[in-house]
mmCIF file of C-alpha atoms and ligand atoms in Angstrom:
data_model
loop_
_atom_site.group_PDB
_atom_site.id
_atom_site.type_symbol
_atom_site.label_atom_id
_atom_site.label_comp_id
_atom_site.label_asym_id
_atom_site.label_seq_id
_atom_site.Cartn_x
_atom_site.Cartn_y
_atom_site.Cartn_z
ATOM 1 C CA MET A 11 32.644 -16.453 -35.172
ATOM 2 C CA HIS A 12 31.879 -14.122 -32.317
ATOM 3 C CA VAL A 13 28.957 -11.866 -33.034
ATOM 4 C CA CYS A 14 29.452 -8.391 -31.760
ATOM 5 C CA CYS A 15 27.256 -7.281 -28.913
ATOM 6 C CA TRP A 16 25.566 -4.574 -30.912
ATOM 7 C CA GLY A 17 24.802 -6.831 -33.831
ATOM 8 C CA THR A 18 22.252 -9.555 -34.375
ATOM 9 C CA PRO A 19 20.857 -11.160 -32.271
ATOM 10 C CA CYS A 20 21.354 -8.534 -29.605
ATOM 11 C CA SER A 21 20.040 -5.474 -31.338
ATOM 12 C CA ARG A 22 17.840 -4.628 -28.361
ATOM 13 C CA LEU A 23 20.904 -4.427 -26.204
ATOM 14 C CA ALA A 24 22.632 -2.340 -28.790
ATOM 15 C CA TRP A 25 20.531 0.650 -27.977
ATOM 16 C CA GLN A 26 21.255 0.418 -24.295
ATOM 17 C CA VAL A 27 24.987 0.214 -24.198
ATOM 18 C CA GLN A 28 27.796 2.360 -25.327
ATOM 19 C CA CYS A 29 30.697 1.146 -27.307
ATOM 20 C CA GLU A 30 33.956 0.938 -25.453
ATOM 21 C CA PRO A 31 36.690 1.442 -28.016
ATOM 22 C CA GLU A 32 39.438 -0.480 -26.146
ATOM 23 C CA LEU A 33 37.396 -3.632 -26.100
ATOM 24 C CA HIS A 34 36.004 -3.601 -29.558
ATOM 25 C CA GLY A 35 38.493 -1.306 -31.187
ATOM 26 C CA SER A 36 38.268 -3.276 -34.357
ATOM 27 C CA CYS A 37 34.571 -2.583 -34.530
ATOM 28 C CA GLN A 38 34.948 1.148 -34.225
ATOM 29 C CA PRO A 39 34.911 1.900 -37.926
ATOM 30 C CA LEU A 40 31.559 0.171 -38.095
ATOM 31 C CA LEU A 41 29.992 2.658 -35.720
ATOM 32 C CA SER A 42 28.809 6.111 -36.546
ATOM 33 C CA ALA A 43 30.603 8.758 -34.550
ATOM 34 C CA ALA A 44 27.694 10.158 -32.627
ATOM 35 C CA THR A 45 25.153 7.396 -32.321
ATOM 36 C CA LEU A 46 25.286 3.724 -31.765
ATOM 37 C CA ARG A 47 23.672 1.897 -34.611
ATOM 38 C CA VAL A 48 22.886 -1.724 -34.996
ATOM 39 C CA ASN A 49 25.532 -3.568 -36.913
ATOM 40 C CA THR A 50 24.674 -6.956 -38.245
ATOM 41 C CA GLN A 51 28.167 -7.810 -39.324
ATOM 42 C CA PRO A 52 30.186 -10.132 -37.141
ATOM 43 C CA CYS A 53 32.667 -8.472 -34.866
ATOM 44 C CA PRO A 54 36.243 -9.227 -35.808
ATOM 45 C CA ALA A 55 37.182 -9.320 -32.126
ATOM 46 C CA SER A 56 36.887 -12.856 -30.813
ATOM 47 C CA THR A 57 38.289 -13.305 -27.346
ATOM 48 C CA SER A 58 36.960 -14.987 -24.243
ATOM 49 C CA THR A 59 36.888 -11.591 -22.540
ATOM 50 C CA ALA A 60 34.678 -10.275 -25.272
ATOM 51 C CA THR A 61 32.455 -13.337 -25.057
ATOM 52 C CA SER A 62 32.002 -13.034 -21.307
ATOM 53 C CA THR A 63 31.411 -9.303 -21.595
ATOM 54 C CA HIS A 64 28.836 -10.029 -24.225
ATOM 55 C CA ALA A 65 27.079 -12.575 -21.983
ATOM 56 C CA CYS A 66 27.104 -10.193 -19.009
ATOM 57 C CA MET A 67 25.651 -7.414 -21.107
ATOM 58 C CA GLN A 68 22.925 -9.666 -22.375
ATOM 59 C CA ALA A 69 22.191 -10.586 -18.764
ATOM 60 C CA LEU A 70 21.638 -6.899 -17.988
ATOM 61 C CA VAL A 71 18.735 -6.964 -20.381
ATOM 62 C CA LYS A 72 17.207 -10.372 -19.912
ATOM 63 C CA GLY A 73 19.142 -12.242 -17.238
ATOM 64 C CA GLN A 74 17.823 -13.577 -13.968
ATOM 65 C CA ARG A 75 17.874 -10.651 -11.580
ATOM 66 C CA LEU A 76 19.783 -11.002 -8.334
ATOM 67 C CA ILE A 77 20.067 -8.126 -5.900
ATOM 68 C CA VAL A 78 22.825 -7.786 -3.345
ATOM 69 C CA ASP A 79 21.323 -5.633 -0.589
ATOM 70 C CA LEU A 80 24.070 -3.313 0.620
ATOM 71 C CA SER A 81 22.061 -1.476 3.241
ATOM 72 C CA PHE A 82 23.795 -2.890 6.300
ATOM 73 C CA GLU A 83 26.844 -0.652 6.579
ATOM 74 C CA ASP A 84 25.884 0.466 10.081
ATOM 75 C CA LYS A 85 25.846 -3.163 11.247
ATOM 76 C CA MET A 86 29.451 -3.925 10.346
ATOM 77 C CA THR A 87 32.853 -3.067 11.702
ATOM 78 C CA ASP A 88 35.461 -1.726 9.272
ATOM 79 C CA ALA A 89 37.034 -5.183 9.008
ATOM 80 C CA GLU A 90 33.678 -6.819 8.289
ATOM 81 C CA LEU A 91 32.860 -4.198 5.706
ATOM 82 C CA LYS A 92 36.194 -4.815 4.023
ATOM 83 C CA SER A 93 35.558 -8.555 4.052
ATOM 84 C CA LEU A 94 32.132 -8.000 2.500
ATOM 85 C CA CYS A 95 33.608 -5.841 -0.257
ATOM 86 C CA GLN A 96 36.093 -8.593 -1.038
ATOM 87 C CA GLN A 97 33.142 -10.969 -1.280
ATOM 88 C CA LEU A 98 31.436 -8.616 -3.717
ATOM 89 C CA ALA A 99 34.480 -8.864 -5.974
ATOM 90 C CA TYR A 100 34.218 -12.663 -5.779
ATOM 91 C CA CYS A 101 30.517 -12.438 -6.682
ATOM 92 C CA TYR A 102 31.244 -10.311 -9.692
ATOM 93 C CA SER A 103 34.110 -12.489 -10.775
ATOM 94 C CA ALA A 104 32.018 -15.672 -10.487
ATOM 95 C CA ASN A 105 29.271 -14.082 -12.529
ATOM 96 C CA ALA A 106 31.657 -12.805 -15.173
ATOM 97 C CA ARG A 107 33.115 -16.307 -15.534
ATOM 98 C CA SER A 108 29.732 -17.995 -15.775
ATOM 99 C CA SER A 109 28.482 -19.309 -19.091
ATOM 100 C CA LYS A 110 25.060 -18.021 -18.071
ATOM 101 C CA PRO A 111 25.585 -14.898 -16.007
ATOM 102 C CA MET A 112 22.919 -13.251 -13.938
ATOM 103 C CA HIS A 113 21.924 -9.637 -13.887
ATOM 104 C CA LEU A 114 23.596 -8.539 -10.681
ATOM 105 C CA ILE A 115 22.067 -5.530 -8.965
ATOM 106 C CA PHE A 116 23.828 -3.801 -6.110
ATOM 107 C CA THR A 117 21.406 -1.622 -4.157
ATOM 108 C CA GLY A 118 22.145 0.781 -1.315
ATOM 109 C CA VAL A 119 25.570 1.718 -2.664
ATOM 110 C CA GLN A 120 26.289 4.808 -0.653
ATOM 111 C CA GLY A 121 28.221 6.287 2.279
ATOM 112 C CA ARG A 122 30.795 4.108 3.981
ATOM 113 C CA MET A 123 29.746 1.154 1.864
ATOM 114 C CA LYS A 124 30.419 3.033 -1.350
ATOM 115 C CA GLU A 125 33.806 4.246 -0.102
ATOM 116 C CA CYS A 126 34.838 0.741 0.845
ATOM 117 C CA ILE A 127 33.639 -0.750 -2.440
ATOM 118 C CA ASN A 128 35.575 1.825 -4.402
ATOM 119 C CA LYS A 129 38.694 0.924 -2.436
ATOM 120 C CA GLN A 130 38.317 -2.846 -2.497
ATOM 121 C CA CYS A 131 36.577 -3.628 -5.755
ATOM 122 C CA SER A 132 38.753 -2.712 -8.635
ATOM 123 C CA GLY A 133 36.843 -1.081 -11.482
ATOM 124 C CA PHE A 134 33.506 -1.213 -9.648
ATOM 125 C CA ASP A 135 32.159 1.760 -11.601
ATOM 126 C CA ASN A 136 32.660 -0.209 -14.776
ATOM 127 C CA TRP A 137 31.265 -3.520 -13.591
ATOM 128 C CA ILE A 138 28.613 -4.855 -15.923
ATOM 129 C CA ALA A 139 25.921 -4.751 -13.294
ATOM 130 C CA THR A 140 23.289 -2.393 -12.008
ATOM 131 C CA LYS A 141 24.429 -0.173 -9.162
ATOM 132 C CA SER A 142 21.997 1.954 -7.281
ATOM 133 C CA GLU A 143 22.189 4.218 -4.267
ATOM 134 C CA ALA A 144 18.513 3.534 -3.704
ATOM 135 C CA THR A 145 17.095 0.650 -1.735
ATOM 136 C CA TYR A 146 15.604 -2.239 -3.701
ATOM 137 C CA LEU A 147 12.137 -1.115 -2.572
ATOM 138 C CA VAL A 148 12.640 2.203 -4.309
ATOM 139 C CA HIS A 149 14.539 0.796 -7.273
ATOM 140 C CA PHE A 150 11.875 -1.832 -7.907
ATOM 141 C CA LYS A 151 8.845 0.065 -6.671
ATOM 142 C CA GLU A 152 6.780 -1.223 -9.589
ATOM 143 C CA GLU A 153 7.729 -4.837 -8.920
ATOM 144 C CA THR A 154 7.795 -5.307 -5.164
ATOM 145 C CA GLU A 155 5.636 -8.405 -5.496
ATOM 146 C CA GLN A 156 8.386 -10.080 -7.442
ATOM 147 C CA LEU A 157 10.992 -9.573 -4.717
ATOM 148 C CA VAL A 158 12.123 -12.658 -2.786
ATOM 149 C CA TYR A 159 14.603 -12.221 0.060
ATOM 150 C CA LEU A 160 16.841 -15.231 0.438
ATOM 151 C CA THR A 161 17.459 -16.051 4.054
ATOM 152 C CA ALA A 162 18.304 -19.183 6.008
ATOM 153 C CA ASP A 163 15.584 -18.144 8.460
ATOM 154 C CA SER A 164 12.720 -18.538 5.994
ATOM 155 C CA GLU A 165 10.158 -21.317 6.226
ATOM 156 C CA ASN A 166 9.891 -21.494 2.457
ATOM 157 C CA GLU A 167 12.351 -23.333 0.329
ATOM 158 C CA ILE A 168 13.276 -22.158 -3.136
ATOM 159 C CA GLN A 169 12.850 -24.906 -5.731
ATOM 160 C CA GLU A 170 13.142 -23.671 -9.309
ATOM 161 C CA LEU A 171 14.588 -20.299 -10.151
ATOM 162 C CA ASP A 172 11.716 -18.199 -11.407
ATOM 163 C CA PRO A 173 12.822 -15.720 -14.074
ATOM 164 C CA SER A 174 10.043 -13.325 -13.133
ATOM 165 C CA LYS A 175 11.290 -13.108 -9.543
ATOM 166 C CA ILE A 176 13.976 -10.792 -8.288
ATOM 167 C CA TYR A 177 16.030 -12.567 -5.653
ATOM 168 C CA ILE A 178 17.785 -10.656 -2.898
ATOM 169 C CA VAL A 179 20.893 -11.687 -0.976
ATOM 170 C CA GLY A 180 21.861 -9.731 2.124
ATOM 171 C CA GLY A 181 25.247 -8.068 1.773
ATOM 172 C CA ILE A 182 26.472 -8.478 5.320
ATOM 173 C CA VAL A 183 29.294 -10.078 7.277
ATOM 174 C CA ASP A 184 28.084 -10.294 10.859
ATOM 175 C CA ARG A 185 29.659 -13.416 12.398
ATOM 176 C CA ASN A 186 26.072 -14.565 12.842
ATOM 177 C CA ARG A 187 25.362 -12.114 15.642
ATOM 178 C CA TYR A 188 22.235 -10.718 13.989
ATOM 179 C CA LYS A 189 19.725 -13.509 14.071
ATOM 180 C CA ASN A 190 16.775 -13.104 11.750
ATOM 181 C CA LEU A 191 18.069 -9.788 10.503
ATOM 182 C CA CYS A 192 17.151 -10.295 6.851
ATOM 183 C CA ALA A 193 14.057 -12.378 7.512
ATOM 184 C CA GLY A 194 12.815 -9.680 9.912
ATOM 185 C CA LYS A 195 13.569 -6.931 7.435
ATOM 186 C CA ALA A 196 11.727 -8.729 4.653
ATOM 187 C CA GLU A 197 8.757 -9.373 6.888
ATOM 188 C CA GLU A 198 8.548 -5.698 7.862
ATOM 189 C CA GLU A 199 8.716 -4.745 4.217
ATOM 190 C CA GLY A 200 6.106 -7.293 3.207
ATOM 191 C CA ILE A 201 8.487 -9.151 0.942
ATOM 192 C CA ALA A 202 8.475 -12.890 0.306
ATOM 193 C CA THR A 203 11.343 -14.978 1.690
ATOM 194 C CA ALA A 204 12.923 -18.302 0.812
ATOM 195 C CA LYS A 205 15.865 -20.379 1.917
ATOM 196 C CA LEU A 206 18.166 -22.449 -0.246
ATOM 197 C CA PRO A 207 17.208 -26.146 -0.257
ATOM 198 C CA ILE A 208 20.574 -27.125 1.189
ATOM 199 C CA GLY A 209 19.207 -29.709 3.619
ATOM 200 C CA ASP A 210 17.632 -31.694 0.773
ATOM 201 C CA TYR A 211 20.978 -32.313 -0.860
ATOM 202 C CA VAL A 212 23.889 -31.788 1.494
ATOM 203 C CA ALA A 213 24.375 -32.521 5.186
ATOM 204 C CA LEU A 214 26.244 -29.744 6.886
ATOM 205 C CA SER A 215 28.504 -29.968 9.881
ATOM 206 C CA SER A 216 27.697 -26.406 10.850
ATOM 207 C CA SER A 217 25.046 -23.749 10.354
ATOM 208 C CA SER A 218 23.169 -23.498 7.073
ATOM 209 C CA VAL A 219 23.860 -19.764 7.050
ATOM 210 C CA MET A 220 26.192 -19.162 4.140
ATOM 211 C CA CYS A 221 28.207 -16.064 3.451
ATOM 212 C CA THR A 222 27.060 -13.594 0.832
ATOM 213 C CA ASN A 223 29.367 -14.643 -1.984
ATOM 214 C CA HIS A 224 28.638 -18.320 -1.499
ATOM 215 C CA VAL A 225 24.894 -17.704 -1.813
ATOM 216 C CA VAL A 226 25.427 -15.601 -4.922
ATOM 217 C CA GLU A 227 27.703 -18.271 -6.382
ATOM 218 C CA ILE A 228 25.206 -21.022 -5.582
ATOM 219 C CA MET A 229 22.500 -19.066 -7.418
ATOM 220 C CA ILE A 230 24.810 -18.553 -10.396
ATOM 221 C CA ARG A 231 25.687 -22.259 -10.479
ATOM 222 C CA GLN A 232 22.064 -23.288 -10.154
ATOM 223 C CA GLN A 233 21.123 -21.115 -13.080
ATOM 224 C CA GLU A 234 24.028 -22.533 -15.090
ATOM 225 C CA LEU A 235 23.544 -26.206 -14.196
ATOM 226 C CA GLY A 236 19.881 -26.467 -13.184
ATOM 227 C CA ASP A 237 20.974 -28.880 -10.477
ATOM 228 C CA TRP A 238 20.980 -27.856 -6.814
ATOM 229 C CA ARG A 239 23.157 -30.741 -5.691
ATOM 230 C CA ALA A 240 25.844 -29.863 -8.213
ATOM 231 C CA ALA A 241 25.545 -26.187 -7.317
ATOM 232 C CA PHE A 242 25.981 -26.877 -3.593
ATOM 233 C CA GLU A 243 28.812 -29.292 -4.152
ATOM 234 C CA ALA A 244 30.613 -26.797 -6.322
ATOM 235 C CA VAL A 245 30.337 -23.971 -3.827
ATOM 236 C CA ILE A 246 29.932 -25.153 -0.225
ATOM 237 C CA PRO A 247 33.382 -25.736 1.253
ATOM 238 C CA THR A 248 34.081 -29.321 2.300
ATOM 239 C CA ARG A 249 34.857 -28.185 5.832
ATOM 240 C CA LYS A 250 31.247 -27.051 6.176
ATOM 241 C CA ARG A 251 29.918 -30.450 5.106
ATOM 242 C CA LYS A 252 29.358 -33.452 7.317
ATOM 243 C CA ALA A 253 31.834 -36.173 6.399
ATOM 244 C CA GLY A 254 30.379 -39.141 4.553
ATOM 245 C CA ASP A 255 26.789 -37.956 4.653
ATOM 246 C CA THR A 256 25.136 -36.238 1.744
ATOM 247 C CA SER A 257 21.469 -36.872 2.348
ATOM 248 C CA ASP A 258 20.258 -35.938 5.831
ATOM 249 C CA ALA A 259 19.822 -32.414 6.993
ATOM 250 C CA VAL A 260 21.504 -31.430 10.240
ATOM 251 C CA PRO A 261 18.998 -30.185 12.831
ATOM 252 C CA GLU A 262 19.678 -26.518 13.610
ATOM 253 C CA ASP A 263 19.776 -27.225 17.360
ATOM 254 C CA ASN A 264 22.762 -29.514 17.010
ATOM 255 C CA ILE A 265 24.771 -27.069 15.029
ATOM 256 C CA PRO A 266 27.761 -25.495 16.729
ATOM 257 C CA ALA A 267 28.057 -21.721 16.558
ATOM 258 C CA VAL A 268 29.560 -20.531 13.326
ATOM 259 C CA LYS A 269 32.958 -18.946 13.449
ATOM 260 C CA GLU A 270 33.527 -16.211 10.921
ATOM 261 C CA GLU A 271 35.658 -17.564 8.187
ATOM 262 C CA PRO A 272 37.007 -15.895 5.117
ATOM 263 C CA CYS A 273 34.572 -16.797 2.388
ATOM 264 C CA ALA A 274 36.825 -17.749 -0.428
ATOM 265 C CA PRO A 275 35.205 -18.183 -3.805
ATOM 266 C CA ALA A 276 34.085 -21.684 -4.767
ATOM 267 C CA SER A 277 37.052 -22.206 -6.987
ATOM 268 C CA ALA A 278 39.527 -21.079 -4.350
ATOM 269 C CA PRO A 279 42.670 -23.113 -4.313
ATOM 270 C CA ALA A 280 44.629 -24.159 -1.226
ATOM 271 C CA PRO A 281 45.815 -21.211 0.925
ATOM 272 C CA GLN A 282 49.315 -21.071 -0.530
ATOM 273 C CA LYS A 283 47.829 -20.529 -3.968
ATOM 274 C CA GLN A 284 45.393 -17.850 -2.917
ATOM 275 C CA LYS A 285 47.560 -15.028 -4.191
ATOM 276 C CA LYS A 286 47.070 -16.338 -7.673
ATOM 277 C CA ASP A 287 43.323 -16.589 -7.168
ATOM 278 C CA LYS A 288 43.125 -13.069 -5.824
ATOM 279 C CA ALA A 289 44.875 -11.903 -8.929
ATOM 280 C CA ALA A 290 42.301 -13.750 -10.985
ATOM 281 C CA VAL A 291 39.523 -12.004 -9.116
ATOM 282 C CA LYS A 292 41.142 -8.672 -9.723
ATOM 283 C CA GLY A 293 41.594 -9.503 -13.349
ATOM 284 C CA ALA A 294 38.024 -10.655 -13.805
ATOM 285 C CA ALA A 295 36.678 -7.663 -11.967
ATOM 286 C CA ALA A 296 38.543 -5.460 -14.347
ATOM 287 C CA THR A 297 37.583 -7.262 -17.556
ATOM 288 C CA LYS A 298 37.198 -4.127 -19.553
ATOM 289 C CA PRO A 299 33.563 -3.809 -18.678
ATOM 290 C CA ARG A 300 31.317 -1.158 -20.065
ATOM 291 C CA LYS A 301 29.339 1.535 -18.488
ATOM 292 C CA GLU A 302 25.743 0.741 -17.947
ATOM 293 C CA THR A 303 23.288 3.313 -19.140
ATOM 294 C CA ALA A 304 20.463 4.632 -17.053
ATOM 295 C CA SER A 305 17.952 2.599 -18.990
ATOM 296 C CA VAL A 306 19.512 -0.691 -17.978
ATOM 297 C CA GLY A 307 18.180 -0.617 -14.480
ATOM 298 C CA LYS A 308 15.790 -3.504 -14.195
HETATM 299 N N1 SAH B 27 22.568 -12.647 10.061
HETATM 300 C C1 SAH B 27 22.340 -12.571 8.662
HETATM 301 C C2 SAH B 27 23.183 -13.595 7.946
HETATM 302 C C3 SAH B 27 23.968 -13.020 6.830
HETATM 303 S S1 SAH B 27 24.555 -14.239 5.724
HETATM 304 C C4 SAH B 27 20.860 -12.784 8.390
HETATM 305 O O1 SAH B 27 20.058 -12.380 9.203
HETATM 306 O O2 SAH B 27 20.491 -13.289 7.331
HETATM 307 C C5 SAH B 27 24.508 -13.327 4.195
HETATM 308 C C6 SAH B 27 23.262 -13.483 3.363
HETATM 309 O O3 SAH B 27 23.275 -14.710 2.678
HETATM 310 C C7 SAH B 27 21.960 -13.460 4.097
HETATM 311 O O4 SAH B 27 21.534 -12.173 4.301
HETATM 312 C C8 SAH B 27 21.032 -14.206 3.166
HETATM 313 O O5 SAH B 27 20.497 -13.335 2.202
HETATM 314 C C9 SAH B 27 21.943 -15.174 2.488
HETATM 315 N N2 SAH B 27 21.887 -16.548 3.018
HETATM 316 C C10 SAH B 27 22.776 -17.146 3.836
HETATM 317 N N3 SAH B 27 22.459 -18.420 4.053
HETATM 318 C C11 SAH B 27 21.334 -18.663 3.350
HETATM 319 C C12 SAH B 27 20.495 -19.816 3.156
HETATM 320 N N4 SAH B 27 20.759 -20.973 3.740
HETATM 321 N N5 SAH B 27 19.403 -19.681 2.360
HETATM 322 C C13 SAH B 27 19.119 -18.507 1.766
HETATM 323 N N6 SAH B 27 19.877 -17.395 1.902
HETATM 324 C C14 SAH B 27 20.961 -17.461 2.682
#
C-alpha cells in the first residue's frame, strides 16, 4: 500500500511540505487544521501520480542535486528562449516520470526568462523543484566547492555521480555560436567542470554538445540505471550517432557544425505522434505538484 508522504518513512519531509488537499484529499481528516503533523498511517490514496509526487518530494530533501542555470537570457533570441523553456518542461517531465528523480534546481529565474517560463511551462510555480531568482553561487554560497559545471568543453570526464556534488547544466539554446561559454563561466567563477563520458560509450556523427534537456535526461537515466551506455542509448537521438559504431569517439575536428534541432525528449515518438507526447509533457508538468517551502532549498 502506498505510504503517504507525510507518514513513515518520510517524517523529515513531512515538516517541510504542505498538504495539498486535491491530491491527498482522503488524507485530509488525518491532518490537524493548522499544522502539519506526522501521520504514520498509510495514505488511502494510491495512484501513480501520488507515487511520483512522493518520489519527487523525497528528492527535494535527499535527491541528487542538479541545477539548471538560467542566467543566459541575454544570449538568446525570443525563439531560442521559447525553445529552452519547452526543454525545461521536458526536463521536469522526465524527472517526474523517473523511478529515482533528482532534486531539480532552477537558478536565475527572473526577467525575460521568468516571463517565458511562466508562459511555456504549465504550472511552473507548482513544480516539485527548487526555483530561485538568485544565481547558483548565491544560492549555494556555503557549498561552492561542491558545484560541478557540466560542459562538453571540460577536460575532466564525469564517472560516477557523486551525491555530495551539485551538478550544473547550462540552460541555453545557442545553435553552438557561443564556444566555451559555460566552461569559461565556470573557470571565472572557480567552479569545477566535467563533461559526460559520451565518447567512451557512443560514437557520434556530430558534435558532442547536447541540448539542455538531453543532458538533464542523461543524468536522470544514469542515476536511475547506473549505466552510462544505457543512459546515452536511451537519450541520444539515433540521428546524432554514427551508424554501426558504438565504441570509438569521433574526433572533434572531424565533426560537422551542429545545426539547431528541436530537442525532443528521449521518449519522443515519430513526428506525427508528437502532439500526443506534448500533451504528455503538459500533463506531467501539471501533475498536481505541491508548493515547495522556503526550507527546501538545498
Ligand atoms: N555553447 C554552450 C552549449 C550549450 S548546450 C556552452 O558553452 O556550453 C547546453 C548545456 O548542456 C551546456 O551548457 C552544458 O551544461 C550541457 N552539455 C552539453 N553537452 C555536454 C556534454 N557533452 N557534457 C557535459 N555537459 C554538456
